[in-house]
XYZ file of C-alpha atoms in Angstrom:
143
model
C -53.167 -19.333 46.041
C -53.961 -16.612 43.506
C -52.978 -13.889 45.984
C -49.655 -15.596 46.606
C -48.879 -15.751 42.892
C -49.718 -12.058 42.427
C -47.522 -11.131 45.394
C -44.639 -13.172 43.959
C -45.084 -11.713 40.474
C -45.055 -8.108 41.624
C -42.219 -8.780 44.078
C -40.082 -9.968 41.159
C -41.225 -7.156 38.836
C -40.297 -4.461 41.353
C -37.041 -6.255 42.189
C -36.034 -6.243 38.509
C -36.820 -2.518 38.246
C -34.879 -1.787 41.451
C -31.846 -3.729 40.269
C -31.919 -2.042 36.864
C -31.465 1.270 38.639
C -28.761 0.152 41.030
C -26.887 -1.449 38.126
C -26.966 1.758 36.091
C -26.381 4.412 38.764
C -22.757 3.432 39.480
C -22.070 3.553 35.713
C -23.123 7.198 35.880
C -20.719 7.616 38.810
C -17.905 6.150 36.662
C -18.607 8.671 33.912
C -18.904 11.493 36.418
C -15.637 10.606 38.160
C -13.788 10.476 34.834
C -15.151 13.604 33.138
C -13.294 16.877 33.079
C -16.070 18.677 31.206
C -18.177 20.791 33.581
C -21.249 20.732 31.317
C -21.201 16.935 31.245
C -20.661 16.830 35.019
C -23.732 19.041 35.547
C -25.795 16.838 33.243
C -24.663 13.715 35.129
C -25.629 15.298 38.451
C -29.206 15.610 37.241
C -29.262 12.084 35.812
C -27.884 10.586 39.042
C -30.428 12.324 41.241
C -33.405 11.539 38.994
C -32.422 7.882 38.627
C -31.906 7.360 42.347
C -35.227 8.960 43.226
C -36.954 7.021 40.428
C -35.755 3.573 41.561
C -36.096 4.084 45.307
C -39.865 3.354 45.302
C -39.134 0.090 43.466
C -36.847 -0.940 46.317
C -39.479 -0.009 48.879
C -42.166 -1.951 46.998
C -39.859 -4.965 46.623
C -39.322 -5.032 50.381
C -42.999 -4.418 51.191
C -44.095 -7.269 48.941
C -41.387 -9.505 50.418
C -42.786 -8.812 53.878
C -46.283 -9.560 52.573
C -45.012 -12.898 51.211
C -43.484 -13.805 54.567
C -46.749 -12.883 56.283
C -48.718 -14.962 53.767
C -46.542 -18.046 54.284
C -46.524 -17.641 58.060
C -44.010 -17.459 60.864
C -43.450 -21.231 61.085
C -42.373 -21.253 57.432
C -40.201 -18.184 58.011
C -38.450 -19.786 60.986
C -37.723 -22.956 59.007
C -36.533 -21.184 55.826
C -32.838 -20.730 56.537
C -32.139 -19.825 52.914
C -34.496 -16.867 53.396
C -32.502 -15.622 56.370
C -29.399 -15.517 54.162
C -31.388 -13.763 51.426
C -32.676 -11.165 53.880
C -29.118 -10.510 55.045
C -28.194 -9.741 51.441
C -31.278 -7.526 51.082
C -30.231 -5.548 54.168
C -26.793 -5.079 52.602
C -28.438 -3.947 49.350
C -30.502 -1.413 51.251
C -27.282 -0.116 52.832
C -25.724 0.024 49.342
C -28.770 1.923 48.052
C -28.635 4.386 50.950
C -24.899 4.885 50.366
C -25.783 5.865 46.790
C -27.702 8.827 48.250
C -24.477 9.919 49.924
C -22.543 9.513 46.679
C -25.098 11.563 44.744
C -24.698 14.325 47.334
C -20.885 14.109 47.139
C -20.995 14.468 43.348
C -23.601 17.260 43.573
C -21.248 19.183 45.879
C -18.233 18.466 43.614
C -16.458 16.679 46.475
C -15.778 13.316 44.862
C -12.248 12.039 45.472
C -12.668 8.478 44.183
C -11.600 7.215 40.785
C -13.641 5.721 38.005
C -12.012 2.397 38.884
C -13.503 2.543 42.379
C -16.979 3.027 40.907
C -16.443 0.193 38.415
C -15.740 -2.137 41.338
C -18.600 -0.594 43.346
C -20.866 -1.400 40.385
C -20.197 -5.137 40.780
C -21.626 -5.379 44.325
C -25.320 -5.576 43.321
C -24.463 -8.019 40.515
C -22.928 -10.435 43.006
C -25.842 -9.921 45.383
C -28.326 -10.684 42.606
C -26.541 -13.942 41.719
C -26.547 -15.025 45.345
C -30.186 -14.053 45.917
C -31.438 -15.888 42.830
C -29.499 -19.014 43.823
C -30.850 -18.827 47.374
C -34.448 -18.410 46.195
C -34.469 -21.115 43.528
C -31.909 -23.658 44.770
C -32.561 -23.194 48.518
C -29.188 -24.711 49.426
C -29.986 -24.748 53.151
């Protein structure tokens, strides 16, 4: 039981750190898309890259600990936990979102961005909605 609690605790800790990064990175994209100052744009390029590379291990650790939790509970539990299947679908979408951020960092680095600050404001809401859904799935277990 103690191992399970430690796995859960660190899963949540790394998830919070991961989400902090994927909440903030698109805000940097908003600022980058809206600036006309080249010095600020260069500064934002560095911030975007450092933040993305800083939070990526948190995402990896969140997923690794989630897999460890599934292993600890067992395959029978996994098969019966339909709420978890929905959660994992959202996690896969978040991973795709995270990987797309690598592409966006490259686009900004190469000065090839064509999207507006408004696009990135909307883009910034995706992980917020995912977080709401994931927390509800984990704690309410609606199905």
